[in-house]
């Protein structure tokens, strides 16, 4: 009898149906739904766009597939508004039924995303927001960060400023989780090094009316100022600090966001500023050079730290998917692969700590023209303490 003519039995049909709907078939066949929740409007809009650009660049370099699966994107503009975070993330989780969430920039919004990711068991990779809760009390097997914790660059700068011999500092930032945690990290290292914080100044996010606070800094006469601002607010702060005449009398330092992706707009007012960050211009490694060339060719733009973090979020997703053959439901295997991975980042290779935050070098950078030139490593292999993380 011709085997091709063998009558199809009910059990064969059942088997075929089971295979068609098995996770394996889904993993190998269906597109992987990636939910990008990022700010596309407001102070952090440029940061959101750079993260998406970086993410897409890596996917394109892999031929449009990660772990054997084609990628389909779903996008939500989170407006950096924590009050809308739960509604926004549920558009991706419940309406679009994404397999993985990528987001976001703002720490308050990221905290809302982490809660939803925990409640729904959705895989989350944070490509910027440094919120301590994400890799602290809310840490989980299926939550990862490709960027930094707010504590990390701030702690590095506290060490740098103390070593420079500054004895007193005033801090200034937006009043929300990222600003508060950045100031706390700075203060921890600066006081350990013998420094004293005279006053912690702040204003509500995303206000940029700095004048009264700049007047207060002038009156307090600290040895130096430490600041956390990013995006549009960083542009205005650096310009206002200089216009107030403070740049000449009280040196300004910051977490590197102060001058990253902002130098075209800041111009000469940023010249000479020292910051700490896990990325810098002029690293001149083959890996970074290749990335920068590909990014510039694709987008007609120079990459910044946000582009790198987006690129590495895609790399991390690729590593997890390769280990699970494209099946995001295999959370233990996904996490195990990332925990032992060395991620080949343009910033320099990094690993993940037990709390899934990058363990990485922090560069000391100085603004020279349109570049945040690396002038050395401020702290090597700095790991977030992961306070409150139990996994
Ligand atoms: C944050 O809210 O965690 C945040 C925002 C912008 C940055 C860095 C951190 O550049």
Tab-separated table of C-alpha atoms and ligand atoms in Angstrom:
chain	number	residue	atom	x	y	z
A	1	UNK	CA	0.000	0.000	0.000
A	2	UNK	CA	1.260	3.476	-0.854
A	3	UNK	CA	2.235	4.987	2.481
A	4	UNK	CA	1.128	8.384	1.240
A	5	UNK	CA	-2.348	6.948	0.910
A	6	UNK	CA	-2.485	5.613	4.472
A	7	UNK	CA	-5.803	6.742	5.934
A	8	UNK	CA	-5.329	9.450	8.577
A	9	UNK	CA	-6.475	8.083	11.869
A	10	UNK	CA	-8.094	10.108	14.613
A	11	UNK	CA	-5.039	9.645	16.832
A	12	UNK	CA	-2.726	10.927	14.100
A	13	UNK	CA	-4.930	13.986	13.737
A	14	UNK	CA	-4.879	14.563	17.474
A	15	UNK	CA	-1.097	14.288	17.481
A	16	UNK	CA	-0.800	16.765	14.616
A	17	UNK	CA	-3.107	19.200	16.401
A	18	UNK	CA	-1.160	18.851	19.642
A	19	UNK	CA	2.102	19.530	17.823
A	20	UNK	CA	0.696	22.564	16.022
A	21	UNK	CA	-0.297	24.209	19.292
A	22	UNK	CA	2.622	23.060	21.405
A	23	UNK	CA	4.960	25.690	22.830
A	24	UNK	CA	7.695	24.220	20.644
A	25	UNK	CA	5.727	24.879	17.471
A	26	UNK	CA	4.886	28.369	18.699
A	27	UNK	CA	8.458	28.984	19.639
A	28	UNK	CA	9.675	27.950	16.228
A	29	UNK	CA	6.879	29.361	14.101
A	30	UNK	CA	5.095	32.395	15.479
A	31	UNK	CA	6.673	35.826	15.581
A	32	UNK	CA	8.027	36.969	18.926
A	33	UNK	CA	6.013	39.933	20.151
A	34	UNK	CA	8.274	42.607	21.635
A	35	UNK	CA	6.542	45.424	23.520
A	36	UNK	CA	8.523	48.662	23.547
A	37	UNK	CA	7.306	50.934	26.328
A	38	UNK	CA	9.395	54.094	26.089
A	39	UNK	CA	9.030	57.875	26.233
A	40	UNK	CA	8.493	59.239	22.720
A	41	UNK	CA	7.372	62.668	23.953
A	42	UNK	CA	8.577	65.015	26.725
A	43	UNK	CA	11.951	65.570	28.422
A	44	UNK	CA	13.155	62.010	27.780
A	45	UNK	CA	11.857	61.595	24.184
A	46	UNK	CA	15.343	61.544	22.630
A	47	UNK	CA	16.365	58.820	25.094
A	48	UNK	CA	13.427	56.602	24.125
A	49	UNK	CA	14.195	56.973	20.446
A	50	UNK	CA	17.878	56.143	20.918
A	51	UNK	CA	16.968	52.989	22.887
A	52	UNK	CA	14.611	51.828	20.134
A	53	UNK	CA	17.237	52.575	17.471
A	54	UNK	CA	19.847	50.538	19.335
A	55	UNK	CA	17.459	47.632	19.891
A	56	UNK	CA	16.419	47.526	16.242
A	57	UNK	CA	20.024	47.759	15.059
A	58	UNK	CA	20.949	44.554	16.890
A	59	UNK	CA	17.854	42.731	15.616
A	60	UNK	CA	18.660	43.826	12.048
A	61	UNK	CA	22.249	42.611	12.457
A	62	UNK	CA	20.810	39.204	13.383
A	63	UNK	CA	18.737	39.098	10.176
A	64	UNK	CA	15.539	40.210	11.924
A	65	UNK	CA	15.399	37.139	14.183
A	66	UNK	CA	16.345	36.321	17.774
A	67	UNK	CA	16.411	32.708	18.974
A	68	UNK	CA	15.137	31.654	15.567
A	69	UNK	CA	12.015	33.817	15.805
A	70	UNK	CA	11.094	36.819	13.752
A	71	UNK	CA	10.375	39.917	15.785
A	72	UNK	CA	7.155	41.905	15.720
A	73	UNK	CA	7.151	45.245	17.555
A	74	UNK	CA	4.355	46.822	19.570
A	75	UNK	CA	4.892	50.368	20.872
A	76	UNK	CA	3.494	52.543	23.635
A	77	UNK	CA	4.581	56.113	24.471
A	78	UNK	CA	4.763	56.151	28.284
A	79	UNK	CA	5.301	59.956	28.368
A	80	UNK	CA	7.544	59.417	31.446
A	81	UNK	CA	4.311	59.602	33.427
A	82	UNK	CA	4.201	57.190	36.393
A	83	UNK	CA	0.460	57.846	36.875
A	84	UNK	CA	-0.204	56.223	33.483
A	85	UNK	CA	2.314	53.394	33.864
A	86	UNK	CA	-0.107	50.613	34.811
A	87	UNK	CA	-2.599	51.448	32.048
A	88	UNK	CA	0.187	51.744	29.514
A	89	UNK	CA	1.945	48.508	30.388
A	90	UNK	CA	-1.375	46.650	30.358
A	91	UNK	CA	-1.920	47.762	26.759
A	92	UNK	CA	1.128	45.680	25.914
A	93	UNK	CA	0.533	42.771	28.295
A	94	UNK	CA	-3.233	42.322	28.016
A	95	UNK	CA	-4.239	43.891	24.710
A	96	UNK	CA	-1.222	43.043	22.546
A	97	UNK	CA	-0.203	39.940	24.543
A	98	UNK	CA	3.491	40.620	24.089
A	99	UNK	CA	6.086	37.942	24.911
A	100	UNK	CA	8.556	40.422	26.348
A	101	UNK	CA	8.494	43.986	27.640
A	102	UNK	CA	11.342	46.386	26.881
A	103	UNK	CA	11.169	49.578	28.954
A	104	UNK	CA	11.639	52.157	30.140
A	105	UNK	CA	13.611	55.358	30.793
A	106	UNK	CA	11.894	56.912	33.850
A	107	UNK	CA	12.388	55.157	37.206
A	108	UNK	CA	8.838	55.805	38.424
A	109	UNK	CA	7.344	54.315	35.271
A	110	UNK	CA	9.766	51.380	35.408
A	111	UNK	CA	8.625	50.552	38.937
A	112	UNK	CA	5.057	50.256	37.585
A	113	UNK	CA	6.299	48.033	34.764
A	114	UNK	CA	8.206	45.782	37.171
A	115	UNK	CA	5.087	45.322	39.288
A	116	UNK	CA	3.016	44.389	36.226
A	117	UNK	CA	5.775	42.060	34.991
A	118	UNK	CA	5.737	40.297	38.360
A	119	UNK	CA	1.944	40.130	38.576
A	120	UNK	CA	1.621	38.682	35.064
A	121	UNK	CA	4.862	36.694	34.847
A	122	UNK	CA	5.914	38.702	31.771
A	123	UNK	CA	9.584	38.840	30.827
A	124	UNK	CA	10.986	42.378	31.318
A	125	UNK	CA	14.292	43.895	30.233
A	126	UNK	CA	14.861	47.461	31.450
A	127	UNK	CA	17.048	49.374	28.944
A	128	UNK	CA	17.612	52.474	31.077
A	129	UNK	CA	15.687	53.320	34.265
A	130	UNK	CA	17.976	52.873	37.256
A	131	UNK	CA	15.239	52.429	39.886
A	132	UNK	CA	16.635	50.526	42.861
A	133	UNK	CA	13.408	48.572	43.337
A	134	UNK	CA	13.713	46.870	39.936
A	135	UNK	CA	16.867	44.996	40.918
A	136	UNK	CA	16.214	45.330	44.660
A	137	UNK	CA	12.933	44.446	46.409
A	138	UNK	CA	11.142	43.656	43.114
A	139	UNK	CA	13.928	41.590	41.585
A	140	UNK	CA	12.772	38.384	39.909
A	141	UNK	CA	13.928	35.533	37.747
A	142	UNK	CA	12.322	37.126	34.676
A	143	UNK	CA	13.359	40.774	35.265
A	144	UNK	CA	16.683	42.073	33.885
A	145	UNK	CA	18.448	45.371	33.309
A	146	UNK	CA	20.838	46.206	30.439
A	147	UNK	CA	21.744	49.632	31.817
A	148	UNK	CA	22.732	50.570	35.413
A	149	UNK	CA	21.229	51.234	38.815
A	150	UNK	CA	20.900	54.871	39.883
A	151	UNK	CA	23.328	54.073	42.675
A	152	UNK	CA	26.180	52.999	40.343
A	153	UNK	CA	27.365	56.094	38.388
A	154	UNK	CA	26.587	58.254	41.425
A	155	UNK	CA	28.721	56.141	43.746
A	156	UNK	CA	31.568	56.300	41.208
A	157	UNK	CA	31.351	60.100	41.116
A	158	UNK	CA	31.295	60.337	44.920
A	159	UNK	CA	34.647	58.547	44.956
A	160	UNK	CA	36.077	60.736	42.189
A	161	UNK	CA	35.073	64.006	43.858
A	162	UNK	CA	36.371	62.945	47.269
A	163	UNK	CA	39.686	61.874	45.706
A	164	UNK	CA	39.947	65.264	44.017
A	165	UNK	CA	39.983	66.743	47.492
A	166	UNK	CA	36.570	68.419	47.469
A	167	UNK	CA	35.349	68.682	51.055
A	168	UNK	CA	31.862	70.123	50.587
A	169	UNK	CA	29.191	69.626	47.955
A	170	UNK	CA	25.640	70.655	47.167
A	171	UNK	CA	23.465	68.239	45.201
A	172	UNK	CA	20.723	69.218	42.784
A	173	UNK	CA	18.264	66.971	40.945
A	174	UNK	CA	14.681	66.265	39.986
A	175	UNK	CA	12.666	65.065	42.972
A	176	UNK	CA	11.802	61.477	42.073
A	177	UNK	CA	13.275	58.008	42.548
A	178	UNK	CA	16.142	58.447	40.083
A	179	UNK	CA	17.259	61.792	41.518
A	180	UNK	CA	16.887	60.679	45.125
A	181	UNK	CA	18.771	57.422	44.543
A	182	UNK	CA	21.490	59.143	42.567
A	183	UNK	CA	22.061	61.654	45.366
A	184	UNK	CA	22.076	58.833	47.951
A	185	UNK	CA	24.694	56.862	45.975
A	186	UNK	CA	26.852	59.952	45.552
A	187	UNK	CA	26.557	60.849	49.233
A	188	UNK	CA	27.500	57.326	50.339
A	189	UNK	CA	30.842	57.417	48.534
A	190	UNK	CA	31.555	61.132	49.045
A	191	UNK	CA	31.065	60.983	52.823
A	192	UNK	CA	33.051	57.727	53.001
A	193	UNK	CA	35.866	59.672	51.309
A	194	UNK	CA	35.686	62.458	53.894
A	195	UNK	CA	33.313	64.866	52.110
A	196	UNK	CA	30.194	66.553	53.428
A	197	UNK	CA	26.951	67.303	51.594
A	198	UNK	CA	25.858	70.795	52.659
A	199	UNK	CA	22.420	70.731	51.099
A	200	UNK	CA	20.289	68.525	48.825
A	201	UNK	CA	18.384	70.752	46.406
A	202	UNK	CA	15.614	69.507	44.135
A	203	UNK	CA	12.639	70.482	42.013
A	204	UNK	CA	9.666	68.465	40.798
A	205	UNK	CA	10.055	66.388	37.589
A	206	UNK	CA	10.015	67.626	34.825
A	207	UNK	CA	10.246	71.327	35.862
A	208	UNK	CA	13.234	73.259	34.551
A	209	UNK	CA	12.919	76.556	36.422
A	210	UNK	CA	16.394	76.397	38.002
A	211	UNK	CA	16.993	80.071	38.798
A	212	UNK	CA	16.111	80.137	42.525
A	213	UNK	CA	18.146	76.994	43.146
A	214	UNK	CA	21.164	78.386	41.296
A	215	UNK	CA	20.987	81.488	43.480
A	216	UNK	CA	21.002	79.214	46.525
A	217	UNK	CA	24.077	77.332	45.264
A	218	UNK	CA	25.907	80.645	44.818
A	219	UNK	CA	25.062	81.590	48.405
A	220	UNK	CA	26.089	78.202	49.870
A	221	UNK	CA	29.519	78.355	48.158
A	222	UNK	CA	30.272	74.597	48.190
A	223	UNK	CA	33.576	73.272	46.817
A	224	UNK	CA	31.587	71.506	44.081
A	225	UNK	CA	28.108	70.559	42.837
A	226	UNK	CA	26.868	67.026	42.051
A	227	UNK	CA	23.857	66.685	39.805
A	228	UNK	CA	21.534	64.162	38.202
A	229	UNK	CA	19.619	65.509	35.199
A	230	UNK	CA	19.036	63.892	31.820
A	231	UNK	CA	17.600	64.645	28.388
A	232	UNK	CA	16.023	68.060	27.815
A	233	UNK	CA	16.406	69.042	31.477
A	234	UNK	CA	20.160	68.316	31.359
A	235	UNK	CA	20.525	70.583	28.334
A	236	UNK	CA	18.831	73.482	30.109
A	237	UNK	CA	20.565	72.925	33.446
A	238	UNK	CA	24.063	73.002	31.952
A	239	UNK	CA	23.225	76.154	29.985
A	240	UNK	CA	21.634	77.894	32.978
A	241	UNK	CA	24.529	76.930	35.310
A	242	UNK	CA	26.947	78.546	32.917
A	243	UNK	CA	24.756	81.613	32.254
A	244	UNK	CA	24.487	82.185	36.027
A	245	UNK	CA	28.284	82.503	36.109
A	246	UNK	CA	28.667	79.465	38.359
A	247	UNK	CA	30.701	77.335	35.961
A	248	UNK	CA	33.772	79.515	36.591
A	249	UNK	CA	33.514	79.513	40.387
A	250	UNK	CA	31.995	76.147	41.496
A	251	UNK	CA	32.886	73.025	39.488
A	252	UNK	CA	29.881	71.039	38.274
A	253	UNK	CA	29.967	67.224	38.207
A	254	UNK	CA	27.299	64.687	37.429
A	255	UNK	CA	26.219	61.216	36.591
A	256	UNK	CA	27.076	61.041	32.878
A	257	UNK	CA	23.478	61.516	31.728
A	258	UNK	CA	24.133	65.228	32.253
A	259	UNK	CA	26.152	65.352	29.042
A	260	UNK	CA	25.148	62.219	27.088
A	261	UNK	CA	23.175	62.738	23.891
A	262	UNK	CA	23.001	66.429	24.797
A	263	UNK	CA	26.266	67.996	23.637
A	264	UNK	CA	25.003	69.391	20.325
A	265	UNK	CA	22.423	71.419	22.245
A	266	UNK	CA	24.687	72.359	25.174
A	267	UNK	CA	27.555	73.666	23.053
A	268	UNK	CA	30.439	75.404	24.815
A	269	UNK	CA	28.508	75.553	28.115
A	270	UNK	CA	29.315	71.848	28.611
A	271	UNK	CA	32.978	72.110	27.712
A	272	UNK	CA	35.304	70.555	30.290
A	273	UNK	CA	32.579	68.987	32.482
A	274	UNK	CA	33.530	65.762	34.263
A	275	UNK	CA	31.001	62.943	34.611
A	276	UNK	CA	30.963	59.211	35.365
A	277	UNK	CA	29.147	56.638	33.243
A	278	UNK	CA	29.352	53.083	31.904
A	279	UNK	CA	29.945	54.404	28.377
A	280	UNK	CA	32.148	57.065	26.817
A	281	UNK	CA	33.280	58.420	23.471
A	282	UNK	CA	36.666	57.462	22.137
A	283	UNK	CA	36.829	53.986	23.690
A	284	UNK	CA	38.385	52.945	20.390
A	285	UNK	CA	37.812	49.208	20.783
A	286	UNK	CA	36.992	47.112	17.711
A	287	UNK	CA	33.599	46.259	19.235
A	288	UNK	CA	32.632	49.858	19.916
A	289	UNK	CA	34.008	51.124	16.615
A	290	UNK	CA	31.939	48.571	14.678
A	291	UNK	CA	28.818	49.475	16.646
A	292	UNK	CA	29.313	53.211	16.166
A	293	UNK	CA	29.898	52.848	12.465
A	294	UNK	CA	26.795	50.678	11.987
A	295	UNK	CA	24.672	53.030	14.085
A	296	UNK	CA	25.877	56.148	12.262
A	297	UNK	CA	25.285	54.519	8.863
A	298	UNK	CA	21.790	53.357	9.787
A	299	UNK	CA	20.486	56.445	11.555
A	300	UNK	CA	22.777	59.282	10.383
A	301	UNK	CA	23.345	59.994	14.082
A	302	UNK	CA	26.070	59.363	16.617
A	303	UNK	CA	25.091	56.761	19.240
A	304	UNK	CA	24.957	57.584	22.940
A	305	UNK	CA	24.644	55.561	26.142
A	306	UNK	CA	20.913	55.039	25.546
A	307	UNK	CA	21.524	53.542	22.115
A	308	UNK	CA	24.050	51.146	23.677
A	309	UNK	CA	21.589	50.101	26.385
A	310	UNK	CA	18.897	49.403	23.761
A	311	UNK	CA	21.361	47.416	21.665
A	312	UNK	CA	22.394	45.376	24.699
A	313	UNK	CA	18.785	44.756	25.751
A	314	UNK	CA	18.328	43.076	22.353
A	315	UNK	CA	21.579	41.132	22.832
A	316	UNK	CA	20.369	39.918	26.235
A	317	UNK	CA	17.024	38.862	24.799
A	318	UNK	CA	18.909	37.015	22.054
A	319	UNK	CA	21.059	35.150	24.592
A	320	UNK	CA	18.025	34.034	26.599
A	321	UNK	CA	16.100	32.990	23.493
A	322	UNK	CA	19.032	31.068	22.062
A	323	UNK	CA	19.161	29.017	25.266
A	324	UNK	CA	15.414	28.295	25.220
A	325	UNK	CA	15.069	27.819	21.459
A	326	UNK	CA	12.819	30.844	21.303
A	327	UNK	CA	10.523	29.812	24.134
A	328	UNK	CA	10.144	32.695	26.625
A	329	UNK	CA	8.049	30.559	28.974
A	330	UNK	CA	11.183	28.616	29.992
A	331	UNK	CA	12.076	31.276	32.539
A	332	UNK	CA	14.572	29.270	34.582
A	333	UNK	CA	16.617	28.329	31.513
A	334	UNK	CA	16.372	31.877	30.153
A	335	UNK	CA	17.683	33.312	33.442
A	336	UNK	CA	20.403	30.678	33.802
A	337	UNK	CA	21.779	31.545	30.361
A	338	UNK	CA	21.925	35.250	31.157
A	339	UNK	CA	23.446	34.731	34.591
A	340	UNK	CA	26.431	32.986	33.095
A	341	UNK	CA	26.693	35.171	29.999
A	342	UNK	CA	29.403	37.654	29.208
A	343	UNK	CA	27.572	40.311	27.231
A	344	UNK	CA	29.670	41.653	24.388
A	345	UNK	CA	28.647	45.288	24.752
A	346	UNK	CA	30.092	48.286	22.893
A	347	UNK	CA	30.703	49.734	26.391
A	348	UNK	CA	33.024	46.790	27.160
A	349	UNK	CA	31.976	43.248	28.079
A	350	UNK	CA	29.845	42.922	31.208
A	351	UNK	CA	28.157	40.247	33.285
A	352	UNK	CA	24.973	40.365	35.344
A	353	UNK	CA	25.023	40.345	39.133
A	354	UNK	CA	22.824	38.014	41.188
A	355	UNK	CA	20.128	40.727	41.070
A	356	UNK	CA	20.322	40.918	37.215
A	357	UNK	CA	21.936	44.388	37.119
A	358	UNK	CA	25.113	44.852	35.027
A	359	UNK	CA	28.452	44.543	36.806
A	360	UNK	CA	30.517	46.987	34.779
A	361	UNK	CA	33.266	49.587	34.610
A	362	UNK	CA	32.469	53.253	35.169
A	363	UNK	CA	34.450	55.659	33.036
A	364	UNK	CA	35.488	59.135	34.070
A	365	UNK	CA	34.667	61.311	31.067
A	366	UNK	CA	35.465	64.889	30.173
A	367	UNK	CA	33.525	66.928	27.647
A	368	UNK	CA	35.834	67.926	24.819
A	369	UNK	CA	34.003	69.597	21.950
A	370	UNK	CA	31.129	67.270	21.009
A	371	UNK	CA	32.499	64.262	22.856
A	372	UNK	CA	32.407	62.707	26.329
A	373	UNK	CA	36.004	61.580	26.099
A	374	UNK	CA	37.040	58.732	28.359
A	375	UNK	CA	39.923	59.850	30.537
A	376	UNK	CA	40.134	56.564	32.413
A	377	UNK	CA	38.151	54.106	34.481
A	378	UNK	CA	36.844	55.636	37.714
A	379	UNK	CA	35.683	52.328	39.233
A	380	UNK	CA	36.263	48.882	37.718
A	381	UNK	CA	33.613	46.160	37.821
A	382	UNK	CA	31.195	48.076	40.014
A	383	UNK	CA	28.225	45.955	41.142
A	384	UNK	CA	24.985	47.387	42.490
A	385	UNK	CA	24.592	46.212	46.105
A	386	UNK	CA	21.150	44.784	45.242
A	387	UNK	CA	19.721	45.844	48.576
A	388	UNK	CA	16.419	44.092	49.281
A	389	UNK	CA	16.712	41.564	46.432
A	390	UNK	CA	15.773	38.017	47.345
A	391	UNK	CA	15.600	35.522	44.499
B	1	LIG	C1	15.657	57.266	35.554
B	1	LIG	O1	14.549	57.817	35.746
B	1	LIG	O2	15.972	56.220	36.130
B	1	LIG	C2	16.612	57.858	34.585
B	1	LIG	C3	16.170	58.722	33.592
B	1	LIG	C4	17.062	59.241	32.682
B	1	LIG	C5	18.397	58.889	32.749
B	1	LIG	C6	18.856	58.032	33.726
B	1	LIG	C7	17.952	57.514	34.657
B	1	LIG	O3	19.255	59.360	31.846
